[in-house]
């Protein structure tokens, strides 16, 4: 809904100060979206994809070409830039997808589960990419199932359970709060914070799994 | 950028896509050509123009060619590619850009019109040695191309409507 891909059923939402319902195109100019599945066209080359996208956001042909080159350098795909996307590996696709979300220099970048299904090396590259984007002044709104990833990347995080925010804060705060409340010797992991916040214990989760398999 | 400009960019992409998968255009050309040759060769013998009323003095090829052209114009692959875009997530990417919703559909239709012009021209050229002539001259030929392209656009548009409604290629 925040990315204007779904209609808002009730209430209002603002991204970067813009009402996404009232002015979807204005919002689209301020946000970049990288969805869980890298949404790419296998028959275009990486460079063509970036150029087309830049032009759809209103760049001239020359600006678009320059921006595509810049982005290919940023995600280290210059060598593969003129090959068709069909032959890219999963990690390369994910990086190109990130680049394509950045053509118009958005203020806010939405990233949905950027490393699902990637091997550990590709995952580290994507993480590094996200950090670099963030360091260049773009707010990154990242959703993930891997709390280790949230711990690594996020300055502020919210845990959502059944549609409601049940915990919010910095990873350090959240872990410290649980440590204090439980009187633990060491900091718990974010996984433990999550289980605590959602009221699910390891035992119950294990039990549910057994029920399913029975 | 205007909606038309965006449609132009997307049409260019759709044409490139067609050029890079030439195998998808081969049936569009071969199947109408097959029926043209077979029907002109065989049905043409059954209906000699001298004794067949509905041919009005023309060859059977002249009667057969228009239906082959429309057959060719009805093979548009735009909807299949659109479904691929939807299933692959690229369509969502386009929707998340400030692109006119009309341009998303119009781009592919423009490409389809251009493809149809090329295919129609090739079919007509190939039919010339079979004894068909363009009775209405060069202007008639241009009109023929335009009308066939229009048919292709309407047909592809209808298929795209189904693609956008169902959002899948079916069978799953």
PDB file of C-alpha atoms in Angstrom, chain A residues 3-6 25-26 28-29 31 33-35 37-45 48-49 52-53 55-59 84 86 97 100-101, chain B residues 1 5-7 9-10 12-13 16-21 23 81 84-85 87-101 104 108:
ATOM      1  CA  UNK A   3       4.354   1.671  -2.554  1.00  0.00           C
ATOM      2  CA  UNK A   4       1.044   2.493  -4.339  1.00  0.00           C
ATOM      3  CA  UNK A   5       0.789  -1.057  -5.681  1.00  0.00           C
ATOM      4  CA  UNK A   6      -2.298  -1.786  -3.604  1.00  0.00           C
ATOM      5  CA  UNK A  25       2.585   9.607  -9.079  1.00  0.00           C
ATOM      6  CA  UNK A  26       4.205  12.177  -6.785  1.00  0.00           C
ATOM      7  CA  UNK A  28       6.197   7.111  -6.972  1.00  0.00           C
ATOM      8  CA  UNK A  29       8.804   9.743  -7.828  1.00  0.00           C
ATOM      9  CA  UNK A  31      10.140   6.070  -3.570  1.00  0.00           C
ATOM     10  CA  UNK A  33      10.681  -0.374  -4.755  1.00  0.00           C
ATOM     11  CA  UNK A  34      12.625  -3.643  -4.813  1.00  0.00           C
ATOM     12  CA  UNK A  35      10.199  -6.489  -4.274  1.00  0.00           C
ATOM     13  CA  UNK A  37      11.009 -11.467  -6.428  1.00  0.00           C
ATOM     14  CA  UNK A  38      13.400  -9.466  -8.549  1.00  0.00           C
ATOM     15  CA  UNK A  39      10.972  -8.185 -11.170  1.00  0.00           C
ATOM     16  CA  UNK A  40      13.124  -8.015 -14.274  1.00  0.00           C
ATOM     17  CA  UNK A  41      12.629  -8.554 -17.961  1.00  0.00           C
ATOM     18  CA  UNK A  42      14.844 -11.504 -18.983  1.00  0.00           C
ATOM     19  CA  UNK A  43      15.025 -10.363 -22.615  1.00  0.00           C
ATOM     20  CA  UNK A  44      16.488  -6.937 -21.901  1.00  0.00           C
ATOM     21  CA  UNK A  45      20.109  -6.349 -21.015  1.00  0.00           C
ATOM     22  CA  UNK A  48      18.600  -1.410 -21.308  1.00  0.00           C
ATOM     23  CA  UNK A  49      16.454  -2.099 -18.286  1.00  0.00           C
ATOM     24  CA  UNK A  52      14.187   2.359 -19.928  1.00  0.00           C
ATOM     25  CA  UNK A  53      13.371   2.828 -16.274  1.00  0.00           C
ATOM     26  CA  UNK A  55      13.416   7.383 -19.117  1.00  0.00           C
ATOM     27  CA  UNK A  56      10.037   6.349 -17.719  1.00  0.00           C
ATOM     28  CA  UNK A  57      10.873   8.530 -14.734  1.00  0.00           C
ATOM     29  CA  UNK A  58      11.399  11.430 -17.130  1.00  0.00           C
ATOM     30  CA  UNK A  59      15.138  11.488 -17.888  1.00  0.00           C
ATOM     31  CA  UNK A  84      20.709 -10.269 -21.328  1.00  0.00           C
ATOM     32  CA  UNK A  86      18.228 -14.170 -18.610  1.00  0.00           C
ATOM     33  CA  UNK A  97      16.841  -4.949  -9.125  1.00  0.00           C
ATOM     34  CA  UNK A 100      16.638  -0.285 -10.971  1.00  0.00           C
ATOM     35  CA  UNK A 101      14.844   0.928  -7.847  1.00  0.00           C
TER      36      UNK A 101
ATOM     37  CA  UNK B   1       7.278  12.680 -20.022  1.00  0.00           C
ATOM     38  CA  UNK B   5       6.286   9.206 -25.087  1.00  0.00           C
ATOM     39  CA  UNK B   6       6.116   6.507 -22.432  1.00  0.00           C
ATOM     40  CA  UNK B   7       4.015   4.329 -24.714  1.00  0.00           C
ATOM     41  CA  UNK B   9       9.437   3.653 -25.012  1.00  0.00           C
ATOM     42  CA  UNK B  10       7.438   0.631 -23.973  1.00  0.00           C
ATOM     43  CA  UNK B  12      10.309  -0.090 -28.408  1.00  0.00           C
ATOM     44  CA  UNK B  13      10.951  -2.536 -25.634  1.00  0.00           C
ATOM     45  CA  UNK B  16      13.049  -5.603 -29.203  1.00  0.00           C
ATOM     46  CA  UNK B  17      11.498  -8.438 -27.256  1.00  0.00           C
ATOM     47  CA  UNK B  18       9.904  -9.689 -30.494  1.00  0.00           C
ATOM     48  CA  UNK B  19      13.186  -9.385 -32.408  1.00  0.00           C
ATOM     49  CA  UNK B  20      15.047 -11.305 -29.712  1.00  0.00           C
ATOM     50  CA  UNK B  21      12.574 -14.164 -29.815  1.00  0.00           C
ATOM     51  CA  UNK B  23      10.805 -18.076 -33.007  1.00  0.00           C
ATOM     52  CA  UNK B  81       4.460 -11.410 -23.018  1.00  0.00           C
ATOM     53  CA  UNK B  84       5.062 -13.082 -18.437  1.00  0.00           C
ATOM     54  CA  UNK B  85       5.614  -9.544 -17.183  1.00  0.00           C
ATOM     55  CA  UNK B  87       4.015 -13.367 -13.433  1.00  0.00           C
ATOM     56  CA  UNK B  88       7.672 -12.313 -13.330  1.00  0.00           C
ATOM     57  CA  UNK B  89       6.980  -9.169 -11.301  1.00  0.00           C
ATOM     58  CA  UNK B  90       8.243  -6.754 -13.963  1.00  0.00           C
ATOM     59  CA  UNK B  91       4.732  -5.421 -14.448  1.00  0.00           C
ATOM     60  CA  UNK B  92       4.586  -4.409 -10.774  1.00  0.00           C
ATOM     61  CA  UNK B  93       7.846  -2.562 -11.293  1.00  0.00           C
ATOM     62  CA  UNK B  94       6.323  -0.636 -14.151  1.00  0.00           C
ATOM     63  CA  UNK B  95       3.258   0.098 -12.051  1.00  0.00           C
ATOM     64  CA  UNK B  96       5.460   1.438  -9.251  1.00  0.00           C
ATOM     65  CA  UNK B  97       6.897   3.982 -11.705  1.00  0.00           C
ATOM     66  CA  UNK B  98       5.033   7.177 -12.552  1.00  0.00           C
ATOM     67  CA  UNK B  99       3.919   5.672 -15.854  1.00  0.00           C
ATOM     68  CA  UNK B 100       0.514   6.443 -17.304  1.00  0.00           C
ATOM     69  CA  UNK B 101      -1.650   3.342 -16.905  1.00  0.00           C
ATOM     70  CA  UNK B 104       1.389   0.325 -20.169  1.00  0.00           C
ATOM     71  CA  UNK B 108       2.362  -3.168 -26.481  1.00  0.00           C
TER      72      UNK B 108
END
